[in-house]
Short mmCIF file of C-alpha atoms in Angstrom, two decimals:
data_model
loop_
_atom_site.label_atom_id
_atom_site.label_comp_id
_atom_site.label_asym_id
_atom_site.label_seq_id
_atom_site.Cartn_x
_atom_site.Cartn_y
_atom_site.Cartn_z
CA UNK Q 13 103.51 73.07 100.81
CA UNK Q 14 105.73 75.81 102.06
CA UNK Q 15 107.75 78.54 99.97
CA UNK Q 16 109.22 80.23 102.47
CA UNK Q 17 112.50 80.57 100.42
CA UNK Q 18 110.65 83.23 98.38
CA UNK Q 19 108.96 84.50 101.25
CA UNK Q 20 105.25 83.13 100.83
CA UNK Q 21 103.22 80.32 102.61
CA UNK Q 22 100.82 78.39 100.44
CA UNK Q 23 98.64 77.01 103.25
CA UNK Q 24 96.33 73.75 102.51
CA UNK Q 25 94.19 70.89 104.73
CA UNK Q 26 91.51 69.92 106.65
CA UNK Q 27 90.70 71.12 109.74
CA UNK Q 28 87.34 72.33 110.56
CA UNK Q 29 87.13 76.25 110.47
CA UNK Q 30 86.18 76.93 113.80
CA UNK Q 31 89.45 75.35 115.09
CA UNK Q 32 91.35 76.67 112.56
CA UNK Q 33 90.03 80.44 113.31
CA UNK Q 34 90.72 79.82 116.65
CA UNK Q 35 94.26 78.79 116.53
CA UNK Q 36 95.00 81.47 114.23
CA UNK Q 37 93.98 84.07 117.03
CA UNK Q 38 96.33 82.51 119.19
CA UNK Q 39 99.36 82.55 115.90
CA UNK Q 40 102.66 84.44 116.28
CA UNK Q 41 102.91 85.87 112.76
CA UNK Q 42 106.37 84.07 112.34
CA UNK Q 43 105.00 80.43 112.54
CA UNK Q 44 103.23 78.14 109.34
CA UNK Q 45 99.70 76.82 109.20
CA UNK Q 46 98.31 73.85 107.89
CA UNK Q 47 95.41 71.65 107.64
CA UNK Q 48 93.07 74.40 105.69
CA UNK Q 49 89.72 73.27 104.18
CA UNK Q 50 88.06 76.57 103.11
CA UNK Q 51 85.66 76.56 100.69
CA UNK Q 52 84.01 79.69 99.92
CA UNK Q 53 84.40 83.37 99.99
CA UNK Q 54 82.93 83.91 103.35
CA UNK Q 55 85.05 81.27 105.25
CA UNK Q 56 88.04 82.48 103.60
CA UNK Q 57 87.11 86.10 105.27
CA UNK Q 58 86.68 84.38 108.25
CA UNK Q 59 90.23 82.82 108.02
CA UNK Q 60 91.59 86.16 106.22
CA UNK Q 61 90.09 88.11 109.85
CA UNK Q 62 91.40 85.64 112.18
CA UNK Q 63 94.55 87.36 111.80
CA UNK Q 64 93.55 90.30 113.52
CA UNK Q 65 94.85 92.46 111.44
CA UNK Q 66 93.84 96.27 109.83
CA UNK Q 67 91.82 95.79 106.33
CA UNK Q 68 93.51 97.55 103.33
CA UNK Q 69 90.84 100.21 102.04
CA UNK Q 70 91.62 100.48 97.85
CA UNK Q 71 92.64 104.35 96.74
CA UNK Q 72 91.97 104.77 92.94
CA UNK Q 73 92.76 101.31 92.06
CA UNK Q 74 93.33 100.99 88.64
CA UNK Q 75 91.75 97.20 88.21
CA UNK Q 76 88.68 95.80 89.02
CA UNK Q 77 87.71 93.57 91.78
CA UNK Q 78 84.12 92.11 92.79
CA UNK Q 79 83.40 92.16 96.11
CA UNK Q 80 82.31 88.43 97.46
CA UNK Q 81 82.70 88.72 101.52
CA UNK Q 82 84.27 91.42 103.79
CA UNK Q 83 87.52 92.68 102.79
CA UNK Q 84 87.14 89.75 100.00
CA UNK Q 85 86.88 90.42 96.09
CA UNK Q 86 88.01 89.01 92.55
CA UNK Q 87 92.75 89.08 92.30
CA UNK Q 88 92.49 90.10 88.58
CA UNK Q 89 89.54 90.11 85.93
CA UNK Q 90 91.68 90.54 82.86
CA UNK Q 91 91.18 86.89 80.41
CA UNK Q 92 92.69 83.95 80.69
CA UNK Q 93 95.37 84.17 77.99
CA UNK Q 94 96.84 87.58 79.34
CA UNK Q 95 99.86 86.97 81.77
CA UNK Q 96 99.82 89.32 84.94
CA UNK Q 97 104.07 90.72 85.04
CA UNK Q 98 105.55 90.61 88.16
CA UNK Q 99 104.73 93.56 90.95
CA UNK Q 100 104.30 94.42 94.27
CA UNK Q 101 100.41 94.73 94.82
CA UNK Q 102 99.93 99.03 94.93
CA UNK Q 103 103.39 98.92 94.21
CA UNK Q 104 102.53 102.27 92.52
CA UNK Q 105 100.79 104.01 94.69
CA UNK Q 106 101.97 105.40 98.24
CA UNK Q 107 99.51 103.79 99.99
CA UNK Q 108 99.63 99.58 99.43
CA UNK Q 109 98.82 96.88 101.68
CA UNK Q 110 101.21 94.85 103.79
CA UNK Q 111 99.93 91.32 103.18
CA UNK Q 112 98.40 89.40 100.38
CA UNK Q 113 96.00 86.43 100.96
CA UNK Q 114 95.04 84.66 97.53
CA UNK Q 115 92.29 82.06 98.02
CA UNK Q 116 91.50 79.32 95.17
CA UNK Q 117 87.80 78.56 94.32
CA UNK Q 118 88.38 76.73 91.35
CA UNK Q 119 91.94 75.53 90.02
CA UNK Q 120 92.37 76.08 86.24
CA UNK Q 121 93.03 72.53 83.73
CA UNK Q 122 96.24 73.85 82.76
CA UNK Q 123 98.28 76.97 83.28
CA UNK Q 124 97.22 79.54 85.72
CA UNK Q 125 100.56 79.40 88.15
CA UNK Q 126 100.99 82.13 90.36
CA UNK Q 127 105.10 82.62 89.92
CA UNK Q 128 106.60 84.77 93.01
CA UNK Q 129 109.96 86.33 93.95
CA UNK Q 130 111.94 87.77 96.57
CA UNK Q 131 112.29 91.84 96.31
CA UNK Q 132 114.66 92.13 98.82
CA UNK Q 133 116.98 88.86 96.55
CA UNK Q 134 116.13 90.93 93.35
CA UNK Q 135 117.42 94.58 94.89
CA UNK Q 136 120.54 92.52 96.22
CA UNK Q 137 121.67 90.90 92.64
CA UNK Q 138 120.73 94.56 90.80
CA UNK Q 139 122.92 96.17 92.76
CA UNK Q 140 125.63 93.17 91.95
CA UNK Q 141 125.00 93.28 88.01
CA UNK Q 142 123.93 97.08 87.58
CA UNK Q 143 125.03 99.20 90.45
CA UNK Q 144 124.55 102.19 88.24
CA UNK Q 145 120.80 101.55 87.77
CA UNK Q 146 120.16 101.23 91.64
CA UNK Q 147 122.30 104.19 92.24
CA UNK Q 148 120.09 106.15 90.04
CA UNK Q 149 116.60 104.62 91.62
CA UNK Q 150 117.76 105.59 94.73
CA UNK Q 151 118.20 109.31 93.62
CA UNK Q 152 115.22 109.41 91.21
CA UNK Q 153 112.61 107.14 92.17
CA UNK Q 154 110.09 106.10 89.65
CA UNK Q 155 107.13 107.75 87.73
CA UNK Q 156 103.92 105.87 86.40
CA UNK Q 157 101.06 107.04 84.37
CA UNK Q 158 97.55 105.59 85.07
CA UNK Q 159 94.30 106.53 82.63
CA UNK Q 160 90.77 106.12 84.40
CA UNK Q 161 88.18 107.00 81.47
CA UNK Q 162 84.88 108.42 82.54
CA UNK Q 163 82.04 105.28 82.30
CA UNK Q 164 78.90 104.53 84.53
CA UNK Q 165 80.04 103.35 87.97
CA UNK Q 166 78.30 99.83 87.24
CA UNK Q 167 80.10 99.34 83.81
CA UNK Q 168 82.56 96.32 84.01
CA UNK Q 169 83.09 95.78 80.55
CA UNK Q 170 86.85 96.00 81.09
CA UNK Q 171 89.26 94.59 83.98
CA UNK Q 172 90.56 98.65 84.56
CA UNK Q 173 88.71 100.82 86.86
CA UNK Q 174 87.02 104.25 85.22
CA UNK Q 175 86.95 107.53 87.67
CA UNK Q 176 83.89 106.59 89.88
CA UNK Q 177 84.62 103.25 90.40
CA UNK Q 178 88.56 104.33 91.84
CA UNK Q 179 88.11 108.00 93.47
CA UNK Q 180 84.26 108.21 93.38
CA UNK Q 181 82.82 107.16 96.30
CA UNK Q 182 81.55 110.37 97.32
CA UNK Q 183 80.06 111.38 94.14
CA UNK Q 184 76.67 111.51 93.91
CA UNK Q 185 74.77 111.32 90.43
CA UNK Q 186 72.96 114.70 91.42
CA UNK Q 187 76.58 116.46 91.39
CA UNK Q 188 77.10 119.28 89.00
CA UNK Q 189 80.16 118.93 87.07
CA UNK Q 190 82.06 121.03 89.00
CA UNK Q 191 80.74 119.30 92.36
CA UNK Q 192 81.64 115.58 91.34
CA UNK Q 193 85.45 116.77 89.94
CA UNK Q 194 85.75 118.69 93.52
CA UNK Q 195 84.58 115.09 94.99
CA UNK Q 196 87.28 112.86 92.93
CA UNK Q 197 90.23 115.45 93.65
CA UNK Q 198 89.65 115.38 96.86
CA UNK Q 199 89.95 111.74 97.08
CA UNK Q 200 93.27 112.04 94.56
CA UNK Q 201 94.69 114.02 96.97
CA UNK Q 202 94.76 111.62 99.80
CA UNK Q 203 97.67 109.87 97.84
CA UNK Q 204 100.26 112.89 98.43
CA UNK Q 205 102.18 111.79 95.37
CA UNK Q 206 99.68 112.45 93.05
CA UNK Q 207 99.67 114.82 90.16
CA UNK Q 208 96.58 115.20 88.01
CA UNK Q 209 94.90 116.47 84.72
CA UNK Q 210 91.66 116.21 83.37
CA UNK Q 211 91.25 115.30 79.51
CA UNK Q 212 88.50 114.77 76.80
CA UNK Q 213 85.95 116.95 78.17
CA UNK Q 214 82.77 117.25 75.98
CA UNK Q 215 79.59 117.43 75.52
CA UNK Q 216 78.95 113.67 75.97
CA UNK Q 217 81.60 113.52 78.02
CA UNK Q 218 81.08 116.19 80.36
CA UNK Q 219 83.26 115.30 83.14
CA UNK Q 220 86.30 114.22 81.23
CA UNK Q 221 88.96 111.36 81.60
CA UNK Q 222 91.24 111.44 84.40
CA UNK Q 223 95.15 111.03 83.98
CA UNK Q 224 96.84 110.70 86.82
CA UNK Q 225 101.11 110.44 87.47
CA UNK Q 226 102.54 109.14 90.67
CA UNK Q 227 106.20 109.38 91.65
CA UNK Q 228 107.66 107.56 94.17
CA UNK Q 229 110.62 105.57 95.61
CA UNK Q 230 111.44 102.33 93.99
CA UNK Q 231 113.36 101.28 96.50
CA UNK Q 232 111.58 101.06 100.26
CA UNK Q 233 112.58 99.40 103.42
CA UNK Q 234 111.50 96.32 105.14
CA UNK Q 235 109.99 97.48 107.88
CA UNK Q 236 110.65 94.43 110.08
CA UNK Q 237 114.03 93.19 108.39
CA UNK Q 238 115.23 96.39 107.53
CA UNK Q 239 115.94 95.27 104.12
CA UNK Q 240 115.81 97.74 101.15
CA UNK Q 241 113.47 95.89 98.67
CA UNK Q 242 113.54 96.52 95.20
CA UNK Q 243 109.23 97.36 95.66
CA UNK Q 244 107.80 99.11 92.93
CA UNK Q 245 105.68 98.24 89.11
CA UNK Q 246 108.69 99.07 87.28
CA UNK Q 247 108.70 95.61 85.51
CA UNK Q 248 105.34 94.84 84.83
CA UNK Q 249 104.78 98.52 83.01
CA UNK Q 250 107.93 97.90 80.94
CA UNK Q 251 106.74 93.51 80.11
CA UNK Q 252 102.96 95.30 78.95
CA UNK Q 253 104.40 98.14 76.99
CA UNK Q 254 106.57 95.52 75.60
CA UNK Q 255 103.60 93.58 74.43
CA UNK Q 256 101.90 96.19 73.14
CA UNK Q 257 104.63 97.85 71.02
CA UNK Q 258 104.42 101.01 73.00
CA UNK Q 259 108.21 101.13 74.70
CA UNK Q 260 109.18 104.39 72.04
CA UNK Q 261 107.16 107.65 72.01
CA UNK Q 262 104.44 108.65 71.55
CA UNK Q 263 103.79 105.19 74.01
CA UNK Q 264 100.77 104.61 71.77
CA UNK Q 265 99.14 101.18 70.97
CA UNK Q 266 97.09 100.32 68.19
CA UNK Q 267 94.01 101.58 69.66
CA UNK Q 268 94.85 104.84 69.94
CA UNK Q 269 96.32 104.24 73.66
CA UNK Q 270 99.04 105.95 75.62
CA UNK Q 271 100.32 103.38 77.33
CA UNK Q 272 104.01 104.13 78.48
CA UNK Q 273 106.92 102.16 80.22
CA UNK Q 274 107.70 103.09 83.86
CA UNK Q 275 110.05 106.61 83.73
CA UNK Q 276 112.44 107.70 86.03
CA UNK Q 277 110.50 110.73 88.46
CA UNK Q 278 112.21 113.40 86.01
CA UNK Q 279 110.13 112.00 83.37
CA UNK Q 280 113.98 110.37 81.53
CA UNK Q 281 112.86 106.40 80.38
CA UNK Q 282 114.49 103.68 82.06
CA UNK Q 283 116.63 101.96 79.72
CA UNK Q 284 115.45 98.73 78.26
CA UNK Q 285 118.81 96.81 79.44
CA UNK Q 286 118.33 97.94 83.14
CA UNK Q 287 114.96 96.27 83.16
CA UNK Q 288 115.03 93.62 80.94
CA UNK Q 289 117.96 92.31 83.18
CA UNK Q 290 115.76 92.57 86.35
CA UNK Q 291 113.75 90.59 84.56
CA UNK Q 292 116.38 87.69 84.22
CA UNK Q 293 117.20 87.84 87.73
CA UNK Q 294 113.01 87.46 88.53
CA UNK Q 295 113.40 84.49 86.12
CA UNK Q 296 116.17 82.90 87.85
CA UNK Q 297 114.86 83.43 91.41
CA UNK Q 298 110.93 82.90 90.92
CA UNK Q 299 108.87 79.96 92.63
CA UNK Q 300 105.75 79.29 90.98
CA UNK Q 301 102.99 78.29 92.95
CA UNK Q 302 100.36 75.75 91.06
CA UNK Q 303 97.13 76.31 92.81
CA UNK Q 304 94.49 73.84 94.06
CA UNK Q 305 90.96 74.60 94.72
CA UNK Q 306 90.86 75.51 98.49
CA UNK Q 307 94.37 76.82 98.80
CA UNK Q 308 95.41 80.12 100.56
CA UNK Q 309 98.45 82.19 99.48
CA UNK Q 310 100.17 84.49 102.00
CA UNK Q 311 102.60 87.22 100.71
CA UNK Q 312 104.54 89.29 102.59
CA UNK Q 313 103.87 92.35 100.31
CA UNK Q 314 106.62 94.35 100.70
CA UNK Q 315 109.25 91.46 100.50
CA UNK Q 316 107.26 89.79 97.62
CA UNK Q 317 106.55 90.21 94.14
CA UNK Q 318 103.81 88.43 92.38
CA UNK Q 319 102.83 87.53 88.86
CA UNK Q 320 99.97 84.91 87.07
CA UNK Q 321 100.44 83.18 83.94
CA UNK Q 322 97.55 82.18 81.57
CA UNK Q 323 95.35 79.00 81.91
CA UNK Q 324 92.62 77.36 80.34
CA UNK Q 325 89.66 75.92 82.46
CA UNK Q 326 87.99 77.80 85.55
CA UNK Q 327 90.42 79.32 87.78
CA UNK Q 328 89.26 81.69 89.62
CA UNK Q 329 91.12 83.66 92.65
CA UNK Q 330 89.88 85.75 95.42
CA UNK Q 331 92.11 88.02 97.38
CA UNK Q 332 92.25 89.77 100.80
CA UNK Q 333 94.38 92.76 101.22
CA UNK Q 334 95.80 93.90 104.80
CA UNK Q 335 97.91 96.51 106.65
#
């Protein structure tokens, strides 16, 4: 089944996975592939490689991901009855990967639809029905907060990341204080847009919590088409602050957590009307792609926002990031 409309390629069949490895090597980029019969993590890497291109390496990615093969981990751990809001994947961070493969291991019973849209189609009709919001973007850019708290590196008993598991590769557990927060920043500062702060420091919590604040364009260029997508988080921080009830200051849930909207990069909030109609247009434009176990997703990243809606049963996604 193609969706090439929206500008992915849900790839499915039966083909043995030498051949198919060995056809993709010889693959112009622009063509479709069929006849897919992958059925674990490993052959998906296989299939993911074949494509000869550069792996994506994660910089303080704020969700968790298992690792299951090379270049091959978990899409999203949050539960089953949360929906994922449309994004680009890194869409808030400088450095993001090009292409998105999604793998199926298990298809859910019900739900579980990965819904997709164009960014380039959604930056076209926002600049139809609210020229004044694009004008603005493309003068301010966008802001986003991100909160890593400070838990053991093996601790995954949430879907976010904490401060080892996103910036602290290098840290080692024999690091003074001092030593390990030299370690992180240093990783921090590999994403040029990044401001930081440290918070919560205490006695049991000697290292603190790490808040970090990225600005950056929300509008970027295709690099191929030359299109100006509308590529950025925007709309998936304003649909969870939404759900939590945190859209007004102070941007704090009922746990105690900041948990803010997307701002403009001068720290002004986006007005509710300017994103609630992107969100109509993302409505009216969307494909959703129903998944069955061995099918492989692949997303143009930059032209392509994605999104997952809850399920009930066993779905489970892998994906493979690439630049």
């Amino acid at each position: 089944m193609s969706v090439d409309n929206v500008g992915g390629l849900l790839l499915s069949a039966n083909i043995p996975l030498s051949e198919l490895v060995a056809s993709i090597r010889q693959f112009s980029s622009s063509g479709s592939i069929r006849h897919l019969r992958l059925k674990s993590p490993d052959e998906f890497s296989q299939f993911a490689h074949a494509f000869g291109w550069p792996a994506h390496e994660d910089i303080g990615n704020p969700v968790r991901r298992t690792i299951h093969a090379p270049n091959v981990a978990t899409a999203n751990e949050g539960p089953n009855t949360q929906p994922v809001y449309p994004h680009n994947e890194f869409g808030l961070s400088p450095h993001y990967p090009q292409y998105v493969f999604f793998f199926c291991m298990s298809a859910p019973e019900t739900g579980g639809e990965t819904p997709i849209n164009h960014s380039v189609i959604l930056h076209e009709r926002l600049k139809e029905r609210v020229p004044g919001f694009i004008e603005v973007l493309e003068k301010k850019g966008v802001k986003y907060q991100l909160f890593y708290p400070n838990r053991p590196r093996d601790d995954v008993s949430s879907s976010g990341t904490s401060i080892l598991q996103s910036y602290g590769i290098r840290v080692l557990d024999t690091d003074t204080v001092d030593e390990a927060r030299e370690k992180v920043e240093a990783e921090i500062r590999r994403l040029p847009t990044a401001f930081w702060v440290w918070e919560n420091q205490s006695e049991t919590n000697p290292l603190g919590d790490l808040r970090v604040w990225q600005t950056l364009p929300a509008l970027r260029r295709h690099e191929q088409s030359g299109q100006i997508a509308f590529f950025n988080n925007a709309v998936s921080r304003y649909l969870n602050a939404k759900g939590r009830g945190t859209l007004r200051a102070p941007h704090v849930d009922s746990k105690g957590m900041y948990f803010p909207p997307c701002f403009y990069s001068d720290g002004e909030l986006i007005p509710d009307q300017f994103l609630e109609t992107a969100v109509e247009i993302i409505d009216e434009i969307k494909a959703k792609v129903a998944w069955q176990t061995g099918d492989v997703l692949l997303l143009d990243n930059h032209q392509v926002q994605h999104a997952r809606e809850p399920w009930t049963g066993s779905r489970k996604l892998l994906a493979s990031l690439w630049d």
